[in-house]
Amino acid sequence: MTSKKYVNFVFLLLSKDSKNVILSVTSLIKDISVCFSMASGSASSADVESAFQKFAVHGDPHATGREMNGKNFAKICKDCHIIDGKHITSTDVDIVFSKVKAKTARVITFEEFNQALIELAPKRFKGKSQEEAVQHMYGLVAGQDPANAGVTKISKVGGVDRLTDTSKYTGSHKERFDESGKGKGLSGREEMTDNSGYVSGYKGSGTYDDKVNN
């Protein structure tokens, strides 16, 4: 049961508006049944709350994990595939965030996050009952971690694979890497004077003393 709906329910009781009282009670019962469904379903409340906390602190070292801003709410919806580009869009997510948060607040609590999932569930999983849709929604979120954006990965598309294969380098470029493909650092970029007395590139370099002594 959300605090907003509870306050609204009490207000309607005091106003003796019987029609709206019935509608309010129906809505509250639906939310309560969804909460019980979550507690007994495959996605546990603890796993969903854990994911909420991880996303809530993402990118903010000062965050406590108890509240989530709009940016991170959009991220959890994107990373957990709540936003599918078909049934749920980023605009839908922004609208629901504004709907569930307190009027002057810029963040939502875990309770309000749950309410947001309940709001989005029927649209994301059309054709399923409210309880089934919400349970599927919790399944998308439970146990998830924020995806790390901006991590550069080596591309294997087209000629990029060939261009990053050091074993195929020639000339001066080849001299900058050893056989394993690891860079030689300074020695691979500058001409190093060889004072060994051997001809440059001679494979038997350093073996003279061993031959004389034997």
XYZ file of C-alpha atoms in Angstrom:
214
model
C 0.000 0.000 0.000
C 1.512 3.322 -1.001
C 1.355 6.283 1.364
C -0.179 8.555 -1.293
C -3.079 6.191 -1.937
C -3.594 5.658 1.778
C -3.887 9.413 2.401
C -6.256 9.736 -0.549
C -8.356 6.854 0.783
C -8.678 8.485 4.220
C -9.629 11.805 2.610
C -12.371 10.149 0.562
C -13.747 8.416 3.647
C -13.987 11.723 5.452
C -15.672 13.342 2.460
C -18.216 10.486 2.276
C -17.712 10.182 -1.472
C -18.872 6.550 -1.704
C -18.213 6.093 -5.426
C -14.611 7.234 -5.247
C -14.101 5.351 -1.962
C -14.941 2.111 -3.791
C -12.523 2.964 -6.599
C -9.811 3.835 -4.099
C -10.318 0.597 -2.138
C -10.141 -1.423 -5.372
C -6.855 0.226 -6.306
C -5.388 -0.370 -2.837
C -6.408 -4.033 -2.859
C -4.760 -4.452 -6.257
C -1.501 -2.980 -4.941
C -1.603 -5.170 -1.843
C -2.175 -8.323 -3.899
C 0.746 -7.384 -6.144
C 3.006 -6.974 -3.116
C 2.016 -10.413 -1.806
C 2.588 -11.839 -5.281
C 6.080 -10.402 -5.295
C 6.852 -11.846 -1.872
C 5.813 -15.336 -2.924
C 6.988 -15.216 -6.551
C 10.238 -16.202 -8.201
C 11.729 -12.697 -7.943
C 12.321 -11.865 -4.285
C 11.803 -8.418 -2.817
C 15.382 -8.513 -1.489
C 16.797 -9.045 -4.999
C 14.733 -6.194 -6.422
C 15.733 -3.880 -3.569
C 19.384 -4.859 -4.008
C 19.218 -3.878 -7.679
C 17.488 -0.614 -6.724
C 20.301 0.239 -4.310
C 23.046 -0.547 -6.851
C 21.472 1.664 -9.492
C 20.617 4.362 -6.930
C 24.300 4.916 -6.076
C 25.567 4.555 -9.651
C 27.710 7.527 -10.664
C 27.226 9.283 -7.317
C 29.764 8.519 -4.544
C 27.659 10.501 -2.063
C 24.403 8.582 -2.677
C 23.046 6.405 0.135
C 21.113 3.906 -1.970
C 17.835 4.785 -0.273
C 16.691 7.158 -3.018
C 17.038 7.172 -6.808
C 17.157 10.163 -9.144
C 15.478 10.367 -12.533
C 18.668 9.704 -14.468
C 19.351 6.443 -12.668
C 15.703 5.426 -12.872
C 15.937 5.788 -16.651
C 19.172 3.774 -16.563
C 17.700 0.870 -14.589
C 14.757 0.803 -16.992
C 17.140 0.744 -19.954
C 19.712 -1.718 -18.565
C 17.022 -4.127 -17.333
C 15.154 -3.944 -20.667
C 12.015 -2.428 -19.191
C 12.404 0.066 -22.020
C 11.950 -2.085 -25.109
C 11.325 0.649 -27.658
C 7.967 -0.888 -28.527
C 5.695 -0.961 -25.505
C 7.776 1.173 -23.149
C 9.823 4.176 -24.250
C 12.055 6.619 -22.397
C 9.182 9.096 -22.462
C 6.908 6.614 -20.667
C 9.588 6.144 -18.013
C 9.966 9.902 -17.456
C 6.204 10.334 -17.131
C 5.877 7.541 -14.564
C 8.839 8.860 -12.558
C 7.150 12.269 -12.301
C 3.880 10.585 -11.379
C 5.134 8.477 -8.473
C 7.589 10.916 -6.860
C 6.564 13.480 -4.264
C 5.488 16.789 -5.782
C 8.624 18.785 -4.918
C 11.051 15.839 -4.815
C 13.714 15.046 -7.401
C 14.185 11.458 -6.254
C 12.047 8.391 -5.500
C 12.172 5.907 -2.635
C 12.133 2.130 -3.037
C 8.391 2.159 -2.252
C 7.805 4.675 -5.039
C 10.069 2.646 -7.333
C 7.807 -0.352 -6.759
C 4.808 1.783 -7.601
C 6.525 2.845 -10.826
C 7.050 -0.789 -11.807
C 3.385 -1.501 -11.075
C 2.413 1.428 -13.308
C 4.629 0.257 -16.182
C 3.955 -3.488 -15.920
C 0.620 -3.738 -17.821
C 2.029 -1.710 -20.702
C 5.280 -3.685 -20.884
C 3.573 -7.089 -20.666
C 0.304 -6.637 -22.491
C -2.143 -9.528 -22.405
C -1.077 -10.705 -18.955
C -2.891 -10.175 -15.687
C -1.735 -7.360 -13.401
C -0.028 -9.802 -11.023
C 1.713 -11.707 -13.831
C 2.871 -8.502 -15.489
C 4.319 -7.146 -12.256
C 6.043 -10.433 -11.475
C 7.646 -10.405 -14.935
C 8.714 -6.826 -14.317
C 10.354 -7.773 -11.024
C 12.059 -10.630 -12.835
C 13.691 -8.138 -15.211
C 15.088 -6.081 -12.332
C 15.983 -8.647 -9.641
C 19.709 -9.174 -9.145
C 20.784 -6.836 -11.958
C 23.831 -4.527 -11.925
C 24.361 -1.229 -13.773
C 26.000 -1.664 -17.161
C 29.316 0.155 -17.428
C 29.074 2.627 -20.297
C 32.140 4.001 -22.056
C 34.268 0.856 -21.805
C 36.193 0.534 -25.053
C 36.329 -2.927 -26.528
C 38.520 -4.110 -29.402
C 36.436 -4.251 -32.537
C 36.611 -7.310 -34.767
C 34.556 -5.768 -37.563
C 35.950 -5.439 -41.092
C 39.651 -4.465 -41.295
C 39.957 -3.459 -37.622
C 40.899 -6.989 -36.593
C 43.725 -7.050 -39.134
C 44.949 -3.589 -38.162
C 45.221 -4.540 -34.471
C 47.037 -7.855 -35.127
C 50.691 -7.031 -34.254
C 51.932 -10.282 -35.821
C 51.134 -8.781 -39.244
C 53.033 -5.529 -38.710
C 56.108 -4.876 -40.880
C 59.093 -2.514 -40.907
C 59.631 -0.139 -37.989
C 56.150 -0.859 -36.629
C 57.050 -4.526 -36.169
C 60.107 -3.578 -34.084
C 57.882 -1.884 -31.505
C 56.320 -5.183 -30.343
C 57.730 -8.478 -29.090
C 56.579 -11.924 -30.248
C 53.634 -11.947 -27.807
C 52.355 -8.625 -29.155
C 53.420 -6.655 -26.092
C 54.925 -3.219 -26.740
C 58.659 -2.831 -26.098
C 58.292 0.691 -24.773
C 61.237 3.073 -25.253
C 63.471 0.413 -26.779
C 60.921 -0.130 -29.519
C 60.742 3.561 -30.419
C 64.382 4.688 -30.327
C 67.583 3.511 -31.975
C 69.579 1.724 -29.268
C 73.388 1.612 -29.748
C 74.737 -1.952 -29.830
C 78.236 -2.017 -28.250
C 78.535 -5.793 -28.156
C 81.005 -5.914 -31.059
C 78.752 -8.139 -33.139
C 77.161 -7.253 -36.453
C 73.625 -5.921 -35.924
C 71.089 -8.718 -36.103
C 73.713 -11.512 -35.737
C 71.909 -14.540 -34.212
C 75.064 -15.793 -32.442
C 75.520 -12.581 -30.538
C 76.944 -13.182 -27.044
C 78.218 -16.703 -27.676
C 81.925 -15.931 -28.383
C 83.145 -16.253 -24.774
C 81.397 -19.611 -24.354
C 83.069 -20.975 -27.497
C 86.538 -19.777 -26.467
C 86.273 -21.169 -22.941
C 85.132 -24.543 -24.219
